Coordinates of C-alpha atoms in Angstrom, one line a residue:
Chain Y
X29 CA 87.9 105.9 142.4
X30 CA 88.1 109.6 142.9
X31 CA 92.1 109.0 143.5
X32 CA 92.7 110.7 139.7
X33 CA 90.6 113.9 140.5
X34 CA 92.8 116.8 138.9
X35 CA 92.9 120.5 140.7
X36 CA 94.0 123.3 139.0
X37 CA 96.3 126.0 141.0
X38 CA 99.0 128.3 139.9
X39 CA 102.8 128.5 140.0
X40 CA 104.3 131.7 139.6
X41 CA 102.0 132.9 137.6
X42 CA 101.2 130.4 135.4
X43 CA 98.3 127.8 135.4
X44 CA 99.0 124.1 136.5
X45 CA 96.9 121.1 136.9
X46 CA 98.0 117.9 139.4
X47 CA 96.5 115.3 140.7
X48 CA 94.4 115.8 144.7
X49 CA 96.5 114.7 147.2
X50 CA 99.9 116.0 145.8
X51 CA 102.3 117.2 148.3
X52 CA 104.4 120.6 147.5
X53 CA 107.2 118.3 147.5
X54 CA 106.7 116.2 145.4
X55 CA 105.5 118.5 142.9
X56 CA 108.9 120.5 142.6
X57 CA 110.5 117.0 142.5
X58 CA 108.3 116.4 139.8
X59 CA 109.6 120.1 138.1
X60 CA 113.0 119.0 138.9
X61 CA 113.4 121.6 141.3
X62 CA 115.6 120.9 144.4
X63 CA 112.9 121.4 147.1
X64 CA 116.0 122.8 149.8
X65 CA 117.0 125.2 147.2
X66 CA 114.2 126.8 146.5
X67 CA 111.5 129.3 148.6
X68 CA 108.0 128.9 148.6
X69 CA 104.4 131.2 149.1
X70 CA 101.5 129.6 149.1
X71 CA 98.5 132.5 148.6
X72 CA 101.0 135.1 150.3
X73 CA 102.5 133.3 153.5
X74 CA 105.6 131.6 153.8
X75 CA 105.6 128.0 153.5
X76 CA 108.6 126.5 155.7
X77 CA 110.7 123.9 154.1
X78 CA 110.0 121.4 156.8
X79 CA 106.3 121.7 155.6
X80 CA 106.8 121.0 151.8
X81 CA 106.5 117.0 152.1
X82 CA 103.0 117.8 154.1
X83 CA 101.2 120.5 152.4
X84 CA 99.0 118.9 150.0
X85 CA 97.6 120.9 146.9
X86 CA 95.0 122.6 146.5
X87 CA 92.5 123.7 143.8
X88 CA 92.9 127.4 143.7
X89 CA 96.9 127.6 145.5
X90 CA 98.5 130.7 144.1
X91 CA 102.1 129.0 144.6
X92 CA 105.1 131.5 144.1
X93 CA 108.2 129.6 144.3
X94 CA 111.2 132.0 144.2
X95 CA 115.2 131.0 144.8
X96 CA 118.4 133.6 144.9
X97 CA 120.0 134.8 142.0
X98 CA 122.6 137.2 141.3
X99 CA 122.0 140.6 142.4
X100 CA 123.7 144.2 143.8
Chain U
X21 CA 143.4 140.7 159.2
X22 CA 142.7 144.4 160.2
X23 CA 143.3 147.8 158.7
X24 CA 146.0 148.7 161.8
X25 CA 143.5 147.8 164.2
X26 CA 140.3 149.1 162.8
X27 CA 138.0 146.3 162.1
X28 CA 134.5 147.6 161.2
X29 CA 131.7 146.1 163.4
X30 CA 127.8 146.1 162.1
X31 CA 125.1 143.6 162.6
X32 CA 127.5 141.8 165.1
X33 CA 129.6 140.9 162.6
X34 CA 133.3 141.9 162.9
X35 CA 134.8 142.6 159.8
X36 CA 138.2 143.2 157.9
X37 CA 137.3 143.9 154.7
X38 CA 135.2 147.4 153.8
X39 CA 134.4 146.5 150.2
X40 CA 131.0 144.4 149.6
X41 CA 130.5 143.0 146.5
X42 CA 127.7 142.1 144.6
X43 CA 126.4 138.5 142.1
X44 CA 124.7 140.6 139.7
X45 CA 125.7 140.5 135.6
X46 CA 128.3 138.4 135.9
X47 CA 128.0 136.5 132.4
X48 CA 129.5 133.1 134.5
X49 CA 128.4 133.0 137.9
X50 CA 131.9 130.5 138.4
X51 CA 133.6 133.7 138.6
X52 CA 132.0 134.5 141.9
X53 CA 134.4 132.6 144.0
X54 CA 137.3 134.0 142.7
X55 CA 136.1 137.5 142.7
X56 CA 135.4 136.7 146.5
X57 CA 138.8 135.7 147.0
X58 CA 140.5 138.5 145.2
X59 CA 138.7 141.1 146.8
X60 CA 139.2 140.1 150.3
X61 CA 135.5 141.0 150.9
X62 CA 133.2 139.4 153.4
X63 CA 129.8 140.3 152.2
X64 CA 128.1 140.1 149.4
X65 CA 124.9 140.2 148.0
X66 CA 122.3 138.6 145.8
X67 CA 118.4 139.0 145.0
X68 CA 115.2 136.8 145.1
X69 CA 113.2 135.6 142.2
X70 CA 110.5 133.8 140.5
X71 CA 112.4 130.6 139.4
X72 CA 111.7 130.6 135.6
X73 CA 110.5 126.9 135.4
X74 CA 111.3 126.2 131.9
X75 CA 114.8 127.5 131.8
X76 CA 116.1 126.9 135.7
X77 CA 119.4 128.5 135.7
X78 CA 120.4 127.3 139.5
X79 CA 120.8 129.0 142.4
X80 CA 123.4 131.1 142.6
X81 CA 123.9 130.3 146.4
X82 CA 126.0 127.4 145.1
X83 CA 129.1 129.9 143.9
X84 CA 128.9 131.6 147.5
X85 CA 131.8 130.8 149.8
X86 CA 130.1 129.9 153.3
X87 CA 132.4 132.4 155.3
X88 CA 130.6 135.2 153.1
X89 CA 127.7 137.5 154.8
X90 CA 125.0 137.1 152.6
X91 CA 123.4 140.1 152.1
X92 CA 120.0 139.5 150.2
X93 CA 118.4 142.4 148.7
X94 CA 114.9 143.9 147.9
X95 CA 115.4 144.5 144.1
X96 CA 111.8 144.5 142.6
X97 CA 109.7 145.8 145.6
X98 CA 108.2 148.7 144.4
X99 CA 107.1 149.6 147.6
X100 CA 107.7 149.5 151.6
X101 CA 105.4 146.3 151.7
X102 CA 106.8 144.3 148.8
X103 CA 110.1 145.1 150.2
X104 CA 109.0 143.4 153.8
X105 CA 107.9 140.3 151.8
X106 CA 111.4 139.5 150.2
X107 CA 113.0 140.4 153.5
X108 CA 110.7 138.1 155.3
X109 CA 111.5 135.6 152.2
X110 CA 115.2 135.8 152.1
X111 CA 115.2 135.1 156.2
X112 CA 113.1 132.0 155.7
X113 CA 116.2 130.7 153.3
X114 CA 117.4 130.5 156.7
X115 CA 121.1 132.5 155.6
X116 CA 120.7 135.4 158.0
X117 CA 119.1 138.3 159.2
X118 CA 121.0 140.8 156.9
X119 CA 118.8 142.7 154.4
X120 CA 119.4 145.3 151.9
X121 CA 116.5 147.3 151.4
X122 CA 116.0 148.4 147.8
X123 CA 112.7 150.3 147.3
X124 CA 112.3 151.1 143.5
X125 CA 109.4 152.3 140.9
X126 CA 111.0 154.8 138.8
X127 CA 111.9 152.7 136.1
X128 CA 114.0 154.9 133.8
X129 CA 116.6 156.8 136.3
X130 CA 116.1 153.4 139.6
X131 CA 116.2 155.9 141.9
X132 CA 115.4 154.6 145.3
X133 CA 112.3 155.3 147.2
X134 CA 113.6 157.3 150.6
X135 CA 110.2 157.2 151.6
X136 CA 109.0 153.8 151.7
X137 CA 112.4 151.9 152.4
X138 CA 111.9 154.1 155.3
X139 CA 108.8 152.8 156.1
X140 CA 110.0 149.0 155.3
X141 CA 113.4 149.7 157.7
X142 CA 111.0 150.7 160.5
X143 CA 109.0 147.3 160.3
X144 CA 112.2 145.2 159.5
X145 CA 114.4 146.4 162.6
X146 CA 111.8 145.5 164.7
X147 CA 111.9 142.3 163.6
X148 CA 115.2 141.7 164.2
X149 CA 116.4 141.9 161.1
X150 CA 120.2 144.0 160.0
X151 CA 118.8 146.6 158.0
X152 CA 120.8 148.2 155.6
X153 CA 118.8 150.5 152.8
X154 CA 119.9 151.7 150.2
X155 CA 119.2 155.6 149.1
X156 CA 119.6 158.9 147.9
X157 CA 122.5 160.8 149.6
X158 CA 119.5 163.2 151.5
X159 CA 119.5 164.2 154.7
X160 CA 116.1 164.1 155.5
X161 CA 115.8 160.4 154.7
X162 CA 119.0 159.6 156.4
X163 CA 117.6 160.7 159.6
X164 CA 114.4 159.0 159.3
X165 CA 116.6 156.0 158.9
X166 CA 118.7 157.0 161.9
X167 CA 115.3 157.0 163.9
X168 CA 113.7 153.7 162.0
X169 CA 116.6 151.7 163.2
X170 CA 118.9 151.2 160.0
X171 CA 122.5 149.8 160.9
X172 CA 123.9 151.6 158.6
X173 CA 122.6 154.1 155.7
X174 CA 123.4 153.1 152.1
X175 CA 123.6 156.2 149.7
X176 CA 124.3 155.7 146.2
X177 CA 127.5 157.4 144.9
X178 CA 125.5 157.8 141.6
X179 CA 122.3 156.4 139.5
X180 CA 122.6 152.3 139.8
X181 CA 124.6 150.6 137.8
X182 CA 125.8 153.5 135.8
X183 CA 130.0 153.6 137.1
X184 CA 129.7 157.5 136.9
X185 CA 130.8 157.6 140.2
X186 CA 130.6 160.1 143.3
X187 CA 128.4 162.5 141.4
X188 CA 126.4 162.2 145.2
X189 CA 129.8 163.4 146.7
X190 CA 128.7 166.8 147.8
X191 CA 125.4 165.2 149.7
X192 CA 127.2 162.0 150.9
X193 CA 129.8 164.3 152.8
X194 CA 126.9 165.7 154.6
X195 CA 125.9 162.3 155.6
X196 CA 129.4 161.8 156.9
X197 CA 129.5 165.0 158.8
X198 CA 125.6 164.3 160.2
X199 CA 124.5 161.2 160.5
X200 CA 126.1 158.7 163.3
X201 CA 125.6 155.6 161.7
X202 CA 128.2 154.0 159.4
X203 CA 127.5 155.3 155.9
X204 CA 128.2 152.5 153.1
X205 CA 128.2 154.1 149.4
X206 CA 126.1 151.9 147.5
X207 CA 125.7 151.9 143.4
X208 CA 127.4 154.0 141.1
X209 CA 130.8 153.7 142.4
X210 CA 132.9 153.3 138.4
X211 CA 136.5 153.1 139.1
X212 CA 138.9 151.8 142.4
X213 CA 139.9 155.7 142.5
X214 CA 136.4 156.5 143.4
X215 CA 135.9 153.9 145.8
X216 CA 139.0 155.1 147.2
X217 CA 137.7 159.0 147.7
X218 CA 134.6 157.7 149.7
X219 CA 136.7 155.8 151.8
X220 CA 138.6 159.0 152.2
X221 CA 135.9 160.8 153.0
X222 CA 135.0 158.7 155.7
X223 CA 132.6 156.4 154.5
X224 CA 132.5 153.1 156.5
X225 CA 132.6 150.8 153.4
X226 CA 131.3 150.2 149.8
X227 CA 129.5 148.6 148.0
X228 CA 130.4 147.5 144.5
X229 CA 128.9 145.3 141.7
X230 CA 128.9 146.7 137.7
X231 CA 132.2 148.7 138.5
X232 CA 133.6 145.1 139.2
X233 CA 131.5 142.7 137.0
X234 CA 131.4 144.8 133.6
X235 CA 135.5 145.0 133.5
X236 CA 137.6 143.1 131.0
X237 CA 138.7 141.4 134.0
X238 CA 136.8 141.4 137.0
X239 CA 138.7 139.2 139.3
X240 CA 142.0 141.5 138.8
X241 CA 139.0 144.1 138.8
X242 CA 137.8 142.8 142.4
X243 CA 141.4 143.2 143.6
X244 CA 142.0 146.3 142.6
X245 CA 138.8 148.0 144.3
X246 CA 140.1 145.9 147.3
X247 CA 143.0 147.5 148.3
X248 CA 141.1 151.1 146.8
X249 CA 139.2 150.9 149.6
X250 CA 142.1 149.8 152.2
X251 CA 144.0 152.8 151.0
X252 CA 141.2 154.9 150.9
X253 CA 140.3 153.3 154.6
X254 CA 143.8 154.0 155.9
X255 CA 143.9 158.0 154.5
X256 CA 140.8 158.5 156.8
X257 CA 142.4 156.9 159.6
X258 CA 145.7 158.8 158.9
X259 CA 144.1 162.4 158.4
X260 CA 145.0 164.0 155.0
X261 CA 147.8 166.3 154.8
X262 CA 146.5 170.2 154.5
X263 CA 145.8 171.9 151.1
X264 CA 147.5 175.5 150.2
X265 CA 144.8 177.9 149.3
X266 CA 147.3 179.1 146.7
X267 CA 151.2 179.3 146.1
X268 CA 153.3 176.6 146.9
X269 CA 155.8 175.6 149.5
X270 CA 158.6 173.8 148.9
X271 CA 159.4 170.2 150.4
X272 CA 162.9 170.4 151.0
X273 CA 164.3 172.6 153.2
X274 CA 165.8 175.8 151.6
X275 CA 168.4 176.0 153.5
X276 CA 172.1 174.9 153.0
X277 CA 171.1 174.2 148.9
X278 CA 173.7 173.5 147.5
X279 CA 173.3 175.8 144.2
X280 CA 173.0 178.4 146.2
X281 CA 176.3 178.3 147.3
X282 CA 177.9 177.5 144.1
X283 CA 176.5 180.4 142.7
X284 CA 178.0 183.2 145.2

Protein backbone atom coordinates (compact mmCIF):
# COMPACT_ATOMS: atom_id res chain seq x y z
CA UNK A 1 0.00 0.00 0.00
CA UNK A 2 1.03 3.51 -0.81
CA UNK A 3 3.80 1.80 -3.25
CA UNK A 4 1.45 2.92 -6.42
CA UNK A 5 1.25 6.63 -5.33
CA UNK A 6 1.70 8.67 -8.75
CA UNK A 7 3.64 12.21 -8.74
CA UNK A 8 3.42 14.45 -11.33
CA UNK A 9 6.69 16.48 -12.60
CA UNK A 10 7.86 17.78 -15.91
CA UNK A 11 10.25 16.77 -18.71
CA UNK A 12 11.29 19.37 -21.00
CA UNK A 13 8.47 21.10 -20.83
CA UNK A 14 5.87 18.76 -20.88
CA UNK A 15 3.79 17.18 -18.06
CA UNK A 16 4.61 13.54 -16.81
CA UNK A 17 3.17 11.39 -14.21
CA UNK A 18 5.42 8.13 -12.58
CA UNK A 19 5.21 6.21 -9.97
CA UNK A 20 7.12 7.58 -6.12
CA UNK A 21 10.13 6.08 -5.80
CA UNK A 22 11.29 6.15 -9.50
CA UNK A 23 14.87 6.78 -10.11
CA UNK A 24 15.94 9.28 -13.10
CA UNK A 25 17.35 6.23 -14.54
CA UNK A 26 15.04 4.27 -14.85
CA UNK A 27 12.74 6.68 -16.13
CA UNK A 28 14.77 7.48 -19.41
CA UNK A 29 15.26 3.67 -19.67
CA UNK A 30 11.73 3.57 -19.55
CA UNK A 31 11.68 6.64 -22.59
CA UNK A 32 14.18 4.59 -24.28
CA UNK A 33 16.67 7.05 -23.77
CA UNK A 34 20.34 5.94 -23.37
CA UNK A 35 20.85 7.48 -19.84
CA UNK A 36 25.13 7.98 -20.87
CA UNK A 37 23.99 9.75 -23.82
CA UNK A 38 21.94 12.18 -22.65
CA UNK A 39 22.38 15.46 -20.10
CA UNK A 40 20.16 16.13 -17.45
CA UNK A 41 18.69 19.48 -15.13
CA UNK A 42 16.79 18.85 -12.49
CA UNK A 43 14.95 22.43 -11.39
CA UNK A 44 18.12 24.24 -12.93
CA UNK A 45 21.28 22.31 -11.54
CA UNK A 46 23.16 19.74 -13.22
CA UNK A 47 22.41 16.32 -12.37
CA UNK A 48 25.78 14.13 -12.76
CA UNK A 49 25.40 10.98 -14.61
CA UNK A 50 26.73 8.92 -11.75
CA UNK A 51 23.63 10.31 -9.82
CA UNK A 52 20.87 9.19 -12.38
CA UNK A 53 20.37 5.49 -10.78
CA UNK A 54 19.91 7.52 -7.25
CA UNK A 55 17.87 10.47 -7.68
CA UNK A 56 14.53 9.51 -7.12
CA UNK A 57 11.44 11.61 -8.52
CA UNK A 58 9.78 13.96 -7.34
CA UNK A 59 6.41 15.64 -7.45
CA UNK A 60 6.98 19.00 -8.80
CA UNK A 61 10.87 18.10 -10.75
CA UNK A 62 11.14 20.49 -13.69
CA UNK A 63 13.49 17.77 -15.51
CA UNK A 64 15.28 19.21 -18.78
CA UNK A 65 17.02 16.47 -20.41
CA UNK A 66 19.08 17.81 -23.34
CA UNK A 67 21.84 15.67 -25.63
CA UNK A 68 24.10 17.21 -28.64
CA UNK A 69 22.97 17.68 -31.96
CA UNK A 70 24.34 19.06 -35.00
CA UNK A 71 25.37 22.63 -34.80
CA UNK A 72 27.91 25.58 -36.18
CA UNK B 1 51.45 17.22 -40.34
CA UNK B 2 52.27 21.08 -40.24
CA UNK B 3 51.96 23.99 -42.50
CA UNK B 4 56.13 24.21 -42.89
CA UNK B 5 56.41 24.28 -39.33
CA UNK B 6 53.58 26.39 -38.13
CA UNK B 7 51.27 24.36 -36.15
CA UNK B 8 48.62 26.62 -34.45
CA UNK B 9 48.49 26.21 -30.61
CA UNK B 10 45.05 27.30 -28.54
CA UNK B 11 43.50 25.85 -25.53
CA UNK B 12 46.64 23.53 -25.25
CA UNK B 13 45.84 21.91 -28.08
CA UNK B 14 48.40 21.76 -30.91
CA UNK B 15 46.97 21.76 -34.12
CA UNK B 16 47.62 21.12 -37.92
CA UNK B 17 44.65 21.90 -39.48
CA UNK B 18 43.19 25.72 -39.46
CA UNK B 19 39.68 24.90 -40.82
CA UNK B 20 36.91 23.91 -38.07
CA UNK B 21 34.03 22.55 -39.21
CA UNK B 22 30.74 22.46 -38.09
CA UNK B 23 27.42 19.24 -37.62
CA UNK B 24 24.83 21.60 -38.47
CA UNK B 25 22.23 20.88 -41.66
CA UNK B 26 23.70 18.16 -42.82
CA UNK B 27 20.49 16.17 -44.21
CA UNK B 28 22.58 12.63 -43.04
CA UNK B 29 24.58 13.13 -40.22
CA UNK B 30 26.72 9.69 -41.71
CA UNK B 31 28.35 12.20 -43.82
CA UNK B 32 30.14 13.74 -40.77
CA UNK B 33 32.96 11.33 -40.77
CA UNK B 34 33.90 11.62 -44.07
CA UNK B 35 33.64 15.41 -44.16
CA UNK B 36 36.09 15.10 -41.13
CA UNK B 37 38.44 13.14 -43.05
CA UNK B 38 38.33 15.09 -46.19
CA UNK B 39 38.88 18.29 -44.56
CA UNK B 40 41.84 17.39 -42.47
CA UNK B 41 40.23 19.36 -39.65
CA UNK B 42 40.56 18.78 -35.97
CA UNK B 43 37.66 20.61 -34.50
CA UNK B 44 34.43 20.69 -34.82
CA UNK B 45 31.45 21.71 -33.37
CA UNK B 46 27.94 20.78 -32.35
CA UNK B 47 24.98 22.34 -30.17
CA UNK B 48 22.84 21.26 -27.08
CA UNK B 49 19.13 20.53 -27.04
CA UNK B 50 15.96 19.54 -25.59
CA UNK B 51 15.79 15.87 -26.75
CA UNK B 52 12.43 15.74 -28.60
CA UNK B 53 11.01 12.56 -26.82
CA UNK B 54 8.64 11.53 -29.30
CA UNK B 55 10.81 11.67 -32.37
CA UNK B 56 14.66 10.90 -30.73
CA UNK B 57 16.79 11.46 -33.62
CA UNK B 58 20.26 10.22 -31.69
CA UNK B 59 22.96 11.93 -30.71
CA UNK B 60 25.02 13.15 -33.13
CA UNK B 61 28.23 12.49 -30.91
CA UNK B 62 28.08 9.01 -32.43
CA UNK B 63 29.26 10.38 -36.17
CA UNK B 64 32.24 12.29 -34.25
CA UNK B 65 35.67 10.79 -34.77
CA UNK B 66 37.25 10.63 -31.08
CA UNK B 67 40.60 12.43 -32.27
CA UNK B 68 38.15 15.48 -33.11
CA UNK B 69 38.12 18.72 -30.57
CA UNK B 70 34.67 19.02 -29.76
CA UNK B 71 33.77 22.29 -29.75
CA UNK B 72 30.12 22.64 -28.22
CA UNK B 73 28.33 25.76 -28.79
CA UNK B 74 25.82 28.21 -27.07
CA UNK B 75 23.27 28.45 -30.01
CA UNK B 76 19.89 29.39 -28.24
CA UNK B 77 21.17 31.48 -25.27
CA UNK B 78 19.76 34.58 -25.60
CA UNK B 79 21.75 36.05 -23.14
CA UNK B 80 25.14 35.99 -21.07
CA UNK B 81 23.41 33.64 -18.40
CA UNK B 82 21.75 31.18 -20.65
CA UNK B 83 24.92 30.99 -22.47
CA UNK B 84 26.87 29.91 -19.01
CA UNK B 85 24.22 27.19 -18.53
CA UNK B 86 24.95 25.29 -21.88
CA UNK B 87 28.66 25.90 -21.28
CA UNK B 88 28.30 24.46 -17.85
CA UNK B 89 26.05 21.72 -19.61
CA UNK B 90 28.20 20.71 -22.46
CA UNK B 91 31.35 20.34 -19.78
CA UNK B 92 29.26 18.03 -17.65
CA UNK B 93 29.02 15.61 -21.07
CA UNK B 94 32.41 15.28 -19.83
CA UNK B 95 34.01 16.06 -23.81
CA UNK B 96 36.08 19.03 -22.80
CA UNK B 97 36.53 22.40 -21.74
CA UNK B 98 36.18 24.02 -25.24
CA UNK B 99 33.20 26.36 -25.69
CA UNK B 100 31.94 28.43 -28.35
CA UNK B 101 30.06 31.26 -27.07
CA UNK B 102 27.05 32.20 -29.27
CA UNK B 103 24.92 34.92 -27.66
CA UNK B 104 21.82 35.59 -29.94
CA UNK B 105 18.19 37.46 -29.73
CA UNK B 106 17.87 39.22 -32.81
CA UNK B 107 15.95 36.79 -34.61
CA UNK B 108 15.74 38.06 -38.13
CA UNK B 109 19.58 39.22 -39.07
CA UNK B 110 21.36 36.33 -35.71
CA UNK B 111 23.58 38.89 -35.05
CA UNK B 112 25.59 38.12 -32.03
CA UNK B 113 25.25 39.87 -28.81
CA UNK B 114 29.03 41.54 -28.21
CA UNK B 115 27.75 42.59 -25.13
CA UNK B 116 26.71 39.69 -23.17
CA UNK B 117 28.97 36.91 -24.74
CA UNK B 118 31.31 39.33 -23.22
CA UNK B 119 29.90 39.12 -20.06
CA UNK B 120 29.45 35.11 -20.33
CA UNK B 121 33.46 34.84 -21.61
CA UNK B 122 34.38 36.69 -18.34
CA UNK B 123 32.49 34.11 -16.07
CA UNK B 124 33.47 31.02 -18.36
CA UNK B 125 37.41 31.74 -18.39
CA UNK B 126 37.39 31.83 -14.94
CA UNK B 127 36.23 28.61 -14.81
CA UNK B 128 38.54 27.09 -16.74
CA UNK B 129 36.89 26.72 -19.57
CA UNK B 130 38.58 27.48 -23.57
CA UNK B 131 36.50 30.34 -24.52
CA UNK B 132 36.06 31.05 -27.96
CA UNK B 133 32.97 33.63 -28.86
CA UNK B 134 31.73 34.28 -31.60
CA UNK B 135 30.99 38.13 -32.79
CA UNK B 136 30.73 41.04 -34.77
CA UNK B 137 34.14 42.11 -36.38
CA UNK B 138 34.16 45.41 -33.67
CA UNK B 139 36.77 46.61 -32.02
CA UNK B 140 35.34 47.57 -28.94
CA UNK B 141 34.05 44.11 -28.22
CA UNK B 142 37.12 42.43 -29.30
CA UNK B 143 38.99 44.14 -26.64
CA UNK B 144 36.63 43.46 -23.92
CA UNK B 145 37.19 39.97 -25.06
CA UNK B 146 40.93 40.50 -24.99
CA UNK B 147 40.43 41.64 -21.24
CA UNK B 148 37.58 38.87 -20.34
CA UNK B 149 39.95 36.10 -21.15
CA UNK B 150 38.82 34.72 -24.66
CA UNK B 151 41.44 32.39 -26.43
CA UNK B 152 40.75 33.54 -29.39
CA UNK B 153 38.00 36.10 -30.90
CA UNK B 154 35.56 34.67 -33.37
CA UNK B 155 34.18 37.45 -35.87
CA UNK B 156 31.81 36.51 -38.45
CA UNK B 157 32.94 37.07 -41.99
CA UNK B 158 29.21 37.79 -42.67
CA UNK B 159 25.47 37.27 -41.22
CA UNK B 160 25.29 33.39 -40.08
CA UNK B 161 24.62 30.97 -42.31
CA UNK B 162 24.19 33.30 -45.24
CA UNK B 163 27.77 32.20 -47.61
CA UNK B 164 27.97 35.95 -48.62
CA UNK B 165 31.25 35.86 -47.41
CA UNK B 166 33.91 38.51 -46.10
CA UNK B 167 31.47 41.34 -46.24
CA UNK B 168 33.21 41.98 -42.34
CA UNK B 169 36.57 42.20 -44.29
CA UNK B 170 37.22 45.75 -43.74
CA UNK B 171 36.56 45.39 -39.72
CA UNK B 172 38.07 41.87 -39.43
CA UNK B 173 41.50 43.42 -40.84
CA UNK B 174 41.37 45.75 -37.96
CA UNK B 175 41.09 42.89 -35.59
CA UNK B 176 44.17 41.44 -37.31
CA UNK B 177 46.11 44.55 -37.08
CA UNK B 178 44.84 45.20 -33.18
CA UNK B 179 43.95 42.60 -31.35
CA UNK B 180 46.76 39.95 -30.03
CA UNK B 181 44.75 37.03 -29.86
CA UNK B 182 44.28 34.51 -32.74
CA UNK B 183 41.34 35.74 -34.69
CA UNK B 184 39.11 32.67 -36.20
CA UNK B 185 36.45 33.99 -38.87
CA UNK B 186 33.34 32.37 -37.87
CA UNK B 187 29.93 32.26 -40.04
CA UNK B 188 29.45 33.53 -43.33
CA UNK B 189 32.43 32.36 -45.03
CA UNK B 190 30.50 31.03 -48.85
CA UNK B 191 33.20 29.81 -51.00
CA UNK B 192 37.01 28.07 -50.45
CA UNK B 193 38.25 31.44 -52.16
CA UNK B 194 37.02 33.41 -49.28
CA UNK B 195 38.24 31.17 -46.71
CA UNK B 196 41.34 31.49 -48.49
CA UNK B 197 41.45 35.59 -48.29
CA UNK B 198 41.00 35.52 -44.38
CA UNK B 199 43.61 33.13 -44.11
CA UNK B 200 45.56 35.63 -46.19
CA UNK B 201 44.80 38.23 -44.17
CA UNK B 202 46.10 36.68 -41.27
CA UNK B 203 43.40 35.21 -39.61
CA UNK B 204 44.46 32.19 -37.35
CA UNK B 205 41.81 29.75 -38.75
CA UNK B 206 38.14 29.38 -39.83
CA UNK B 207 35.39 28.27 -39.16
CA UNK B 208 32.98 26.70 -41.70
CA UNK B 209 29.59 24.89 -41.69
CA UNK B 210 26.62 25.98 -44.47
CA UNK B 211 29.53 26.89 -46.95
CA UNK B 212 30.43 23.12 -46.59
CA UNK B 213 27.06 21.31 -45.75
CA UNK B 214 24.59 23.11 -48.32
CA UNK B 215 27.10 22.05 -51.47
CA UNK B 216 26.08 19.46 -53.99
CA UNK B 217 28.90 17.66 -52.49
CA UNK B 218 30.14 18.50 -49.30
CA UNK B 219 32.76 15.98 -48.65
CA UNK B 220 34.65 17.07 -52.03
CA UNK B 221 33.15 20.49 -50.53
CA UNK B 222 35.12 19.86 -47.11
CA UNK B 223 38.36 19.16 -49.12
CA UNK B 224 38.31 21.93 -51.10
CA UNK B 225 37.98 24.56 -48.14
CA UNK B 226 40.76 22.47 -46.68
CA UNK B 227 43.59 23.11 -48.61
CA UNK B 228 41.73 26.99 -49.12
CA UNK B 229 42.75 27.56 -45.99
CA UNK B 230 46.37 25.84 -46.19
CA UNK B 231 47.00 28.01 -49.22
CA UNK B 232 45.51 30.90 -47.78
CA UNK B 233 47.69 29.86 -44.34
CA UNK B 234 50.98 29.57 -46.36
CA UNK B 235 50.42 33.20 -48.37
CA UNK B 236 50.49 34.82 -44.85
CA UNK B 237 53.42 33.03 -43.84
CA UNK B 238 55.11 33.70 -47.25
CA UNK B 239 54.21 37.61 -47.41
CA UNK B 240 52.28 38.67 -50.60
CA UNK B 241 54.21 39.95 -53.42
CA UNK B 242 53.73 44.05 -53.74
CA UNK B 243 50.86 45.66 -55.78
CA UNK B 244 51.62 48.50 -58.57
CA UNK B 245 49.60 51.52 -57.80
CA UNK B 246 49.27 51.68 -61.62
CA UNK B 247 51.13 50.73 -64.93
CA UNK B 248 52.66 47.57 -65.24
CA UNK B 249 56.13 46.04 -65.21
CA UNK B 250 57.05 43.39 -67.17
CA UNK B 251 58.19 39.81 -65.79
CA UNK B 252 60.85 38.99 -68.02
CA UNK B 253 63.69 40.76 -68.34
CA UNK B 254 63.80 43.24 -71.30
CA UNK B 255 66.88 42.82 -72.16
CA UNK B 256 68.51 40.54 -74.91
CA UNK B 257 64.69 39.99 -76.48
CA UNK B 258 64.98 38.41 -79.05
CA UNK B 259 62.53 40.48 -81.43
CA UNK B 260 64.25 43.25 -80.66
CA UNK B 261 67.02 42.16 -82.43
CA UNK B 262 65.44 40.66 -85.37
CA UNK B 263 63.84 43.80 -86.02
CA UNK B 264 67.11 46.15 -86.37
Amino acid sequence: MGNQENISFAVNGLQAICRKGLTLEDYLVGAELEPHKVLVEINGQILRAEAFGTYELNAGDQVEIIHFVGGG
Amino acid sequence: MTVNGDPFVIGGKTLSSRLFIGTGKYGDDALIPQIAASSGSEVITVALRRVDLSNNKGNVLRQIPENLQLLPNTSGARNAEEAVRLARLARAAGVGDWIKIEVISDTRHLLPDGHETAKATEILAKEGFVVLPYVNADLYVARDLVNAGAAAVMPLGAPIGSNRGLAAREMIGILLEEIELPIIVDAGIGRPSQACEAMEMGAAACLVNTAIATAKDPVRMGAAFGEAVRSGRNAYLAGLGRVLAQGAEASSPEAGALTGFLRK
